[in-house]
PDB file of C-alpha atoms in Angstrom:
ATOM      1  CA  UNK A  67     144.612  79.816 -97.224  1.00 63.00           C
ATOM      2  CA  UNK A  68     142.945  76.386 -97.022  1.00 73.00           C
ATOM      3  CA  UNK A  69     144.918  75.619 -93.863  1.00 72.00           C
ATOM      4  CA  UNK A  70     143.896  78.933 -92.296  1.00 70.00           C
ATOM      5  CA  UNK A  71     140.196  78.425 -93.102  1.00 76.00           C
ATOM      6  CA  UNK A  72     140.306  74.817 -91.874  1.00 75.00           C
ATOM      7  CA  UNK A  73     141.845  75.944 -88.581  1.00 70.00           C
ATOM      8  CA  UNK A  74     139.008  78.440 -88.131  1.00 73.00           C
ATOM      9  CA  UNK A  75     136.586  75.534 -88.615  1.00 78.00           C
ATOM     10  CA  UNK A  76     138.299  73.563 -85.819  1.00 79.00           C
ATOM     11  CA  UNK A  77     139.834  70.995 -88.181  1.00 82.00           C
ATOM     12  CA  UNK A  78     142.933  69.147 -86.960  1.00 82.00           C
ATOM     13  CA  UNK A  79     145.506  70.760 -89.261  1.00 78.00           C
ATOM     14  CA  UNK A  80     148.250  68.207 -88.575  1.00 78.00           C
ATOM     15  CA  UNK A  81     145.938  65.455 -89.800  1.00 83.00           C
ATOM     16  CA  UNK A  82     144.663  67.607 -92.654  1.00 85.00           C
ATOM     17  CA  UNK A  83     148.091  68.136 -94.230  1.00 81.00           C
ATOM     18  CA  UNK A  84     148.836  64.406 -94.041  1.00 83.00           C
ATOM     19  CA  UNK A  85     145.695  63.561 -96.018  1.00 88.00           C
ATOM     20  CA  UNK A  86     146.636  65.678 -99.067  1.00 89.00           C
ATOM     21  CA  UNK A  87     148.991  63.023-100.438  1.00 90.00           C
ATOM     22  CA  UNK A  88     146.424  60.429-101.647  1.00 91.00           C
ATOM     23  CA  UNK A  89     145.007  63.062-104.011  1.00 90.00           C
ATOM     24  CA  UNK A  90     148.476  64.110-105.180  1.00 90.00           C
ATOM     25  CA  UNK A  91     149.511  60.478-105.810  1.00 93.00           C
ATOM     26  CA  UNK A  92     146.305  59.620-107.705  1.00 92.00           C
ATOM     27  CA  UNK A  93     146.368  62.711-109.939  1.00 90.00           C
ATOM     28  CA  UNK A  94     150.082  62.329-110.671  1.00 90.00           C
ATOM     29  CA  UNK A  95     149.481  58.733-111.777  1.00 92.00           C
ATOM     30  CA  UNK A  96     146.436  59.571-113.945  1.00 91.00           C
ATOM     31  CA  UNK A  97     147.458  62.884-115.534  1.00 87.00           C
ATOM     32  CA  UNK A  98     151.257  62.744-115.674  1.00 86.00           C
ATOM     33  CA  UNK A  99     151.474  59.022-116.527  1.00 88.00           C
ATOM     34  CA  UNK A 100     154.815  57.993-114.998  1.00 91.00           C
ATOM     35  CA  UNK A 101     156.841  55.558-117.092  1.00 88.00           C
ATOM     36  CA  UNK A 102     157.998  52.199-115.679  1.00 88.00           C
ATOM     37  CA  UNK A 103     160.146  51.045-118.611  1.00 84.00           C
ATOM     38  CA  UNK A 104     163.468  49.455-117.577  1.00 77.00           C
ATOM     39  CA  UNK A 105     162.904  50.472-113.944  1.00 83.00           C
ATOM     40  CA  UNK A 106     164.729  48.350-111.357  1.00 83.00           C
ATOM     41  CA  UNK A 107     165.011  48.649-107.590  1.00 84.00           C
ATOM     42  CA  UNK A 108     168.784  48.963-107.832  1.00 84.00           C
ATOM     43  CA  UNK A 109     168.532  51.967-110.159  1.00 83.00           C
ATOM     44  CA  UNK A 110     166.524  54.096-107.706  1.00 90.00           C
ATOM     45  CA  UNK A 111     168.424  57.036-106.141  1.00 91.00           C
ATOM     46  CA  UNK A 112     167.450  56.285-102.546  1.00 92.00           C
ATOM     47  CA  UNK A 113     169.816  58.979-101.243  1.00 93.00           C
ATOM     48  CA  UNK A 114     167.399  61.563-102.699  1.00 91.00           C
ATOM     49  CA  UNK A 115     164.093  59.670-102.399  1.00 93.00           C
ATOM     50  CA  UNK A 116     164.323  58.830 -98.691  1.00 95.00           C
ATOM     51  CA  UNK A 117     164.963  62.365 -97.340  1.00 95.00           C
ATOM     52  CA  UNK A 118     162.266  63.762 -99.634  1.00 92.00           C
ATOM     53  CA  UNK A 119     159.646  61.267 -98.473  1.00 94.00           C
ATOM     54  CA  UNK A 120     160.362  62.345 -94.889  1.00 94.00           C
ATOM     55  CA  UNK A 121     160.742  66.077 -95.487  1.00 94.00           C
ATOM     56  CA  UNK A 122     157.631  66.642 -97.624  1.00 90.00           C
ATOM     57  CA  UNK A 123     154.948  65.616 -95.079  1.00 90.00           C
ATOM     58  CA  UNK A 124     157.013  66.861 -92.119  1.00 91.00           C
ATOM     59  CA  UNK A 125     157.485  70.304 -93.637  1.00 90.00           C
ATOM     60  CA  UNK A 126     153.772  70.551 -94.431  1.00 84.00           C
ATOM     61  CA  UNK A 127     153.164  70.323 -90.674  1.00 86.00           C
ATOM     62  CA  UNK A 128     155.658  73.139 -90.037  1.00 89.00           C
ATOM     63  CA  UNK A 129     153.969  75.223 -92.740  1.00 85.00           C
ATOM     64  CA  UNK A 130     150.691  74.767 -90.867  1.00 83.00           C
ATOM     65  CA  UNK A 131     152.378  75.852 -87.626  1.00 85.00           C
ATOM     66  CA  UNK A 132     153.938  78.852 -89.383  1.00 86.00           C
ATOM     67  CA  UNK A 133     150.501  79.894 -90.673  1.00 82.00           C
ATOM     68  CA  UNK A 134     149.090  79.500 -87.159  1.00 81.00           C
ATOM     69  CA  UNK A 135     151.746  81.496 -85.303  1.00 82.00           C
ATOM     70  CA  UNK A 136     153.086  83.883 -87.981  1.00 80.00           C
ATOM     71  CA  UNK A 137     150.287  84.178 -90.539  1.00 80.00           C
ATOM     72  CA  UNK A 138     149.900  83.560 -94.273  1.00 78.00           C
ATOM     73  CA  UNK A 139     151.996  86.530 -95.409  1.00 76.00           C
ATOM     74  CA  UNK A 140     155.177  85.608 -93.541  1.00 78.00           C
ATOM     75  CA  UNK A 141     154.792  81.909 -94.325  1.00 81.00           C
ATOM     76  CA  UNK A 142     154.441  82.590 -98.062  1.00 78.00           C
ATOM     77  CA  UNK A 143     157.477  84.857 -98.021  1.00 78.00           C
ATOM     78  CA  UNK A 144     159.513  82.166 -96.225  1.00 81.00           C
ATOM     79  CA  UNK A 145     158.443  79.549 -98.787  1.00 80.00           C
ATOM     80  CA  UNK A 146     159.263  81.684-101.827  1.00 74.00           C
ATOM     81  CA  UNK A 147     162.489  83.075-100.441  1.00 75.00           C
ATOM     82  CA  UNK A 148     163.744  79.533 -99.879  1.00 77.00           C
ATOM     83  CA  UNK A 149     164.744  79.614-103.558  1.00 73.00           C
ATOM     84  CA  UNK A 150     167.981  81.285-102.426  1.00 74.00           C
ATOM     85  CA  UNK A 151     169.199  78.063-100.836  1.00 80.00           C
ATOM     86  CA  UNK A 152     169.200  76.099-104.156  1.00 73.00           C
ATOM     87  CA  UNK A 153     170.649  79.192-105.831  1.00 72.00           C
ATOM     88  CA  UNK A 154     173.580  79.143-103.424  1.00 77.00           C
ATOM     89  CA  UNK A 155     173.835  75.369-103.926  1.00 75.00           C
ATOM     90  CA  UNK A 156     173.958  75.888-107.706  1.00 72.00           C
ATOM     91  CA  UNK A 157     177.241  77.779-107.234  1.00 72.00           C
ATOM     92  CA  UNK A 158     178.697  75.427-104.625  1.00 75.00           C
ATOM     93  CA  UNK A 159     177.401  72.023-105.773  1.00 71.00           C
ATOM     94  CA  UNK A 160     176.396  72.333-109.438  1.00 64.00           C
ATOM     95  CA  UNK A 161     179.267  74.521-110.702  1.00 69.00           C
ATOM     96  CA  UNK A 162     177.062  77.297-112.036  1.00 66.00           C
ATOM     97  CA  UNK A 163     178.848  80.516-113.049  1.00 70.00           C
ATOM     98  CA  UNK A 164     178.496  83.202-110.384  1.00 69.00           C
ATOM     99  CA  UNK A 165     176.616  86.292-111.632  1.00 75.00           C
ATOM    100  CA  UNK A 166     176.543  89.626-109.851  1.00 79.00           C
ATOM    101  CA  UNK A 167     172.751  90.061-110.162  1.00 76.00           C
ATOM    102  CA  UNK A 168     172.141  86.694-108.489  1.00 72.00           C
ATOM    103  CA  UNK A 169     174.525  87.447-105.643  1.00 78.00           C
ATOM    104  CA  UNK A 170     172.821  90.814-105.065  1.00 82.00           C
ATOM    105  CA  UNK A 171     169.417  89.114-105.288  1.00 77.00           C
ATOM    106  CA  UNK A 172     170.435  86.502-102.718  1.00 73.00           C
ATOM    107  CA  UNK A 173     171.634  89.171-100.294  1.00 81.00           C
ATOM    108  CA  UNK A 174     168.439  91.213-100.743  1.00 82.00           C
ATOM    109  CA  UNK A 175     166.375  88.050-100.319  1.00 76.00           C
ATOM    110  CA  UNK A 176     168.068  87.062 -97.077  1.00 75.00           C
ATOM    111  CA  UNK A 177     167.425  90.565 -95.720  1.00 81.00           C
ATOM    112  CA  UNK A 178     163.794  90.165 -96.845  1.00 77.00           C
ATOM    113  CA  UNK A 179     163.449  86.921 -94.874  1.00 71.00           C
ATOM    114  CA  UNK A 180     164.964  88.538 -91.788  1.00 73.00           C
ATOM    115  CA  UNK A 181     162.495  91.433 -92.065  1.00 77.00           C
ATOM    116  CA  UNK A 182     159.507  89.192 -92.772  1.00 67.00           C
ATOM    117  CA  UNK A 183     159.617  86.993 -89.677  1.00 61.00           C
ATOM    118  CA  UNK A 184     158.071  88.197 -86.438  1.00 53.00           C
ATOM    119  CA  UNK A 185     160.573  90.424 -84.717  1.00 48.00           C
ATOM    120  CA  UNK A 186     158.493  92.718 -82.585  1.00 48.00           C
ATOM    121  CA  UNK A 187     157.554  93.945 -79.126  1.00 47.00           C
ATOM    122  CA  UNK A 188     156.364  90.600 -77.798  1.00 49.00           C
ATOM    123  CA  UNK A 189     157.396  88.379 -74.943  1.00 47.00           C
ATOM    124  CA  UNK A 190     160.602  86.488 -75.707  1.00 49.00           C
ATOM    125  CA  UNK A 191     158.880  83.063 -75.754  1.00 52.00           C
ATOM    126  CA  UNK A 192     156.178  84.181 -78.145  1.00 51.00           C
ATOM    127  CA  UNK A 193     158.688  85.989 -80.346  1.00 48.00           C
ATOM    128  CA  UNK A 194     160.790  82.826 -80.661  1.00 53.00           C
ATOM    129  CA  UNK A 195     157.711  80.754 -81.480  1.00 56.00           C
ATOM    130  CA  UNK A 196     156.529  83.265 -84.105  1.00 62.00           C
ATOM    131  CA  UNK A 197     159.976  83.423 -85.707  1.00 70.00           C
ATOM    132  CA  UNK A 198     161.163  79.813 -85.643  1.00 85.00           C
ATOM    133  CA  UNK A 199     158.477  78.227 -87.858  1.00 87.00           C
ATOM    134  CA  UNK A 200     158.978  80.503 -90.917  1.00 86.00           C
ATOM    135  CA  UNK A 201     162.731  79.951 -90.557  1.00 87.00           C
ATOM    136  CA  UNK A 202     162.217  76.161 -90.538  1.00 90.00           C
ATOM    137  CA  UNK A 203     159.989  76.487 -93.614  1.00 89.00           C
ATOM    138  CA  UNK A 204     162.661  78.638 -95.301  1.00 87.00           C
ATOM    139  CA  UNK A 205     165.453  76.101 -94.821  1.00 91.00           C
ATOM    140  CA  UNK A 206     163.215  73.046 -95.319  1.00 91.00           C
ATOM    141  CA  UNK A 207     161.838  74.228 -98.656  1.00 86.00           C
ATOM    142  CA  UNK A 208     165.346  75.102 -99.808  1.00 85.00           C
ATOM    143  CA  UNK A 209     166.633  71.615 -99.027  1.00 90.00           C
ATOM    144  CA  UNK A 210     163.640  70.058-100.811  1.00 87.00           C
ATOM    145  CA  UNK A 211     164.368  72.158-103.917  1.00 81.00           C
ATOM    146  CA  UNK A 212     167.986  70.961-103.931  1.00 83.00           C
ATOM    147  CA  UNK A 213     166.898  67.315-103.647  1.00 87.00           C
ATOM    148  CA  UNK A 214     164.373  67.699-106.498  1.00 83.00           C
ATOM    149  CA  UNK A 215     167.110  69.270-108.641  1.00 79.00           C
ATOM    150  CA  UNK A 216     169.319  66.267-107.879  1.00 83.00           C
ATOM    151  CA  UNK A 217     166.491  63.974-108.997  1.00 85.00           C
ATOM    152  CA  UNK A 218     165.986  66.004-112.188  1.00 79.00           C
ATOM    153  CA  UNK A 219     169.673  65.487-113.042  1.00 78.00           C
ATOM    154  CA  UNK A 220     169.449  61.737-112.397  1.00 84.00           C
ATOM    155  CA  UNK A 221     168.781  60.714-116.005  1.00 81.00           C
ATOM    156  CA  UNK A 222     168.426  56.958-115.426  1.00 86.00           C
ATOM    157  CA  UNK A 223     164.822  57.490-114.315  1.00 88.00           C
ATOM    158  CA  UNK A 224     162.271  59.902-115.884  1.00 87.00           C
ATOM    159  CA  UNK A 225     161.584  62.898-113.669  1.00 85.00           C
ATOM    160  CA  UNK A 226     157.801  62.270-113.600  1.00 88.00           C
ATOM    161  CA  UNK A 227     158.412  58.710-112.414  1.00 91.00           C
ATOM    162  CA  UNK A 228     160.705  59.960-109.668  1.00 90.00           C
ATOM    163  CA  UNK A 229     158.066  62.492-108.590  1.00 88.00           C
ATOM    164  CA  UNK A 230     155.439  59.754-108.370  1.00 93.00           C
ATOM    165  CA  UNK A 231     157.705  57.485-106.312  1.00 94.00           C
ATOM    166  CA  UNK A 232     158.520  60.345-103.943  1.00 92.00           C
ATOM    167  CA  UNK A 233     154.829  61.216-103.515  1.00 92.00           C
ATOM    168  CA  UNK A 234     153.963  57.583-102.769  1.00 95.00           C
ATOM    169  CA  UNK A 235     156.765  57.446-100.189  1.00 95.00           C
ATOM    170  CA  UNK A 236     155.594  60.737 -98.667  1.00 92.00           C
ATOM    171  CA  UNK A 237     152.051  59.373 -98.456  1.00 93.00           C
ATOM    172  CA  UNK A 238     153.220  56.235 -96.629  1.00 94.00           C
ATOM    173  CA  UNK A 239     155.320  58.279 -94.209  1.00 94.00           C
ATOM    174  CA  UNK A 240     152.368  60.632 -93.674  1.00 91.00           C
ATOM    175  CA  UNK A 241     150.200  57.657 -92.715  1.00 91.00           C
ATOM    176  CA  UNK A 242     152.867  56.560 -90.210  1.00 92.00           C
ATOM    177  CA  UNK A 243     152.727  60.044 -88.671  1.00 89.00           C
ATOM    178  CA  UNK A 244     148.940  59.799 -88.565  1.00 88.00           C
ATOM    179  CA  UNK A 245     149.094  56.402 -86.814  1.00 89.00           C
ATOM    180  CA  UNK A 246     151.619  57.814 -84.330  1.00 88.00           C
ATOM    181  CA  UNK A 247     149.377  60.774 -83.556  1.00 85.00           C
ATOM    182  CA  UNK A 248     146.165  58.781 -83.125  1.00 87.00           C
ATOM    183  CA  UNK A 249     147.504  55.540 -81.591  1.00 88.00           C
ATOM    184  CA  UNK A 250     150.594  56.569 -79.614  1.00 86.00           C
ATOM    185  CA  UNK A 251     149.747  60.146 -78.635  1.00 83.00           C
ATOM    186  CA  UNK A 252     146.056  59.135 -78.309  1.00 81.00           C
ATOM    187  CA  UNK A 253     144.734  62.171 -80.188  1.00 83.00           C
ATOM    188  CA  UNK A 254     141.245  61.807 -81.615  1.00 85.00           C
ATOM    189  CA  UNK A 255     140.874  60.930 -85.282  1.00 84.00           C
ATOM    190  CA  UNK A 256     139.383  63.911 -87.160  1.00 85.00           C
ATOM    191  CA  UNK A 257     137.201  62.604 -90.013  1.00 86.00           C
ATOM    192  CA  UNK A 258     136.638  66.109 -91.361  1.00 88.00           C
ATOM    193  CA  UNK A 259     140.407  66.415 -91.865  1.00 87.00           C
ATOM    194  CA  UNK A 260     140.164  63.736 -94.585  1.00 89.00           C
ATOM    195  CA  UNK A 261     137.906  65.889 -96.777  1.00 89.00           C
ATOM    196  CA  UNK A 262     139.940  69.044 -96.172  1.00 89.00           C
ATOM    197  CA  UNK A 263     143.185  67.157 -96.807  1.00 87.00           C
ATOM    198  CA  UNK A 264     142.029  65.626-100.088  1.00 88.00           C
ATOM    199  CA  UNK A 265     140.899  69.112-101.156  1.00 86.00           C
ATOM    200  CA  UNK A 266     144.324  70.526-100.245  1.00 86.00           C
ATOM    201  CA  UNK A 267     145.948  67.763-102.313  1.00 87.00           C
ATOM    202  CA  UNK A 268     144.005  68.964-105.352  1.00 88.00           C
ATOM    203  CA  UNK A 269     145.550  72.426-105.078  1.00 84.00           C
ATOM    204  CA  UNK A 270     148.973  70.971-104.239  1.00 81.00           C
ATOM    205  CA  UNK A 271     148.928  68.906-107.428  1.00 83.00           C
ATOM    206  CA  UNK A 272     147.497  71.761-109.527  1.00 82.00           C
ATOM    207  CA  UNK A 273     150.413  73.950-108.433  1.00 76.00           C
ATOM    208  CA  UNK A 274     152.918  71.331-109.642  1.00 74.00           C
ATOM    209  CA  UNK A 275     151.001  70.432-112.819  1.00 73.00           C
ATOM    210  CA  UNK A 276     150.464  73.960-114.150  1.00 74.00           C
ATOM    211  CA  UNK A 277     153.957  75.063-113.151  1.00 66.00           C
ATOM    212  CA  UNK A 278     155.360  72.275-115.346  1.00 63.00           C
ATOM    213  CA  UNK A 279     152.964  73.101-118.218  1.00 69.00           C
ATOM    214  CA  UNK A 280     153.952  76.778-118.056  1.00 66.00           C
ATOM    215  CA  UNK A 281     157.640  75.886-118.293  1.00 54.00           C
ATOM    216  CA  UNK A 282     156.930  73.716-121.337  1.00 59.00           C
ATOM    217  CA  UNK A 283     154.773  76.411-123.000  1.00 68.00           C
ATOM    218  CA  UNK A 284     157.375  79.171-122.399  1.00 61.00           C
ATOM    219  CA  UNK A 285     160.487  77.021-122.528  1.00 56.00           C
ATOM    220  CA  UNK A 286     162.590  79.764-124.149  1.00 60.00           C
ATOM    221  CA  UNK A 287     162.003  82.222-121.280  1.00 56.00           C
ATOM    222  CA  UNK A 288     161.689  80.358-117.961  1.00 55.00           C
ATOM    223  CA  UNK A 289     162.331  83.552-115.968  1.00 54.00           C
ATOM    224  CA  UNK A 290     158.792  84.706-116.828  1.00 58.00           C
ATOM    225  CA  UNK A 291     157.292  81.575-115.254  1.00 56.00           C
ATOM    226  CA  UNK A 292     159.702  81.702-112.344  1.00 58.00           C
ATOM    227  CA  UNK A 293     158.982  85.350-111.547  1.00 58.00           C
ATOM    228  CA  UNK A 294     155.232  85.122-112.098  1.00 62.00           C
ATOM    229  CA  UNK A 295     154.886  82.189-109.696  1.00 65.00           C
ATOM    230  CA  UNK A 296     157.068  83.502-106.897  1.00 64.00           C
ATOM    231  CA  UNK A 297     155.995  87.150-107.024  1.00 65.00           C
ATOM    232  CA  UNK A 298     152.375  86.136-107.614  1.00 65.00           C
ATOM    233  CA  UNK A 299     152.287  83.864-104.572  1.00 67.00           C
ATOM    234  CA  UNK A 300     153.901  86.473-102.324  1.00 70.00           C
ATOM    235  CA  UNK A 301     151.580  89.275-103.458  1.00 70.00           C
ATOM    236  CA  UNK A 302     148.414  87.137-103.447  1.00 71.00           C
ATOM    237  CA  UNK A 303     149.301  85.622-100.081  1.00 69.00           C
ATOM    238  CA  UNK A 304     149.847  89.101 -98.672  1.00 72.00           C
ATOM    239  CA  UNK A 305     146.523  90.396 -99.982  1.00 72.00           C
ATOM    240  CA  UNK A 306     144.650  87.362 -98.630  1.00 73.00           C
ATOM    241  CA  UNK A 307     146.375  87.547 -95.249  1.00 73.00           C
ATOM    242  CA  UNK A 308     145.840  91.278 -94.769  1.00 75.00           C
ATOM    243  CA  UNK A 309     142.349  91.751 -96.198  1.00 72.00           C
ATOM    244  CA  UNK A 310     140.661  88.384 -95.658  1.00 72.00           C
ATOM    245  CA  UNK A 311     142.218  87.366 -92.340  1.00 67.00           C
ATOM    246  CA  UNK A 312     143.120  90.830 -90.988  1.00 74.00           C
ATOM    247  CA  UNK A 313     146.747  89.917 -90.371  1.00 71.00           C
ATOM    248  CA  UNK A 314     148.880  92.777 -89.037  1.00 76.00           C
ATOM    249  CA  UNK A 315     152.211  93.672 -90.613  1.00 75.00           C
ATOM    250  CA  UNK A 316     154.796  95.889 -88.970  1.00 78.00           C
ATOM    251  CA  UNK A 317     156.787  98.436 -90.972  1.00 83.00           C
ATOM    252  CA  UNK A 318     159.717  95.994 -90.934  1.00 81.00           C
ATOM    253  CA  UNK A 319     157.482  93.220 -92.288  1.00 77.00           C
ATOM    254  CA  UNK A 320     156.286  95.467 -95.121  1.00 81.00           C
ATOM    255  CA  UNK A 321     159.884  96.337 -96.012  1.00 84.00           C
ATOM    256  CA  UNK A 322     160.664  92.609 -96.066  1.00 78.00           C
ATOM    257  CA  UNK A 323     157.724  91.986 -98.403  1.00 80.00           C
ATOM    258  CA  UNK A 324     158.920  94.672-100.831  1.00 84.00           C
ATOM    259  CA  UNK A 325     162.501  93.362-100.693  1.00 83.00           C
ATOM    260  CA  UNK A 326     161.251  89.821-101.404  1.00 78.00           C
ATOM    261  CA  UNK A 327     159.607  90.939-104.662  1.00 80.00           C
ATOM    262  CA  UNK A 328     162.681  93.042-105.581  1.00 84.00           C
ATOM    263  CA  UNK A 329     165.077  90.147-104.994  1.00 79.00           C
ATOM    264  CA  UNK A 330     163.123  87.836-107.322  1.00 74.00           C
ATOM    265  CA  UNK A 331     163.201  90.445-110.092  1.00 77.00           C
ATOM    266  CA  UNK A 332     166.937  90.935-109.569  1.00 79.00           C
ATOM    267  CA  UNK A 333     167.553  87.204-110.050  1.00 71.00           C
ATOM    268  CA  UNK A 334     165.145  86.644-112.940  1.00 67.00           C
ATOM    269  CA  UNK A 335     165.592  89.697-115.146  1.00 64.00           C
ATOM    270  CA  UNK A 336     168.907  91.523-114.588  1.00 59.00           C
TER     271      UNK A 336
END
């Protein structure tokens, strides 16, 4: 929603999303207090850190493009439905036992994604543009989830410390993208994007912080947290997109939205 409002106020969204990382880094350091005990450069899992530091700021830009061309509703669905990629990876890479409800949920979720992107009576060029960004967000978020799971299983370094290192790396890469845009591509530097970006970083961190606190508070039933976050974001994003920004949904899009909520319940509760 912040990205959509900022775009309406003529803020450079590409620069905005790059400026959210200083806030995220600062709040992670102050509130989550990463530990540096026995940390050495050789012990860092660079094979997970490096792709994450590149993917996080890059994908934020694609999320902004998805919001621009496809709207909040379809972008939120693509983000939340990306959970099916780490679910599939859990069977293939992490040796999790295959359960029928999860397989059915994955299939329903993939159908939901297909219904949610912009297939409609538009020119072929516009249709491809409207469809490609949510698909990139879908696969990008899924890959990021897999990499974070790999970090969580890397017990030599505390997870909070790994998160902080990744955020610092993402911030540095974001600044490189900003320098490229303003110095190489000669685009004007948008000072207002700094304020909007730092504000976005506050919400980005809050999402991570309270998600972790909820899992700790309800540690015996993580499916409640999982379902509440994913269904809540999809439903809230849909309401905001339709009623606040007057986004139009086709019948197929509405079916996709319903299937998205159904698939999450199938995975979390059955």
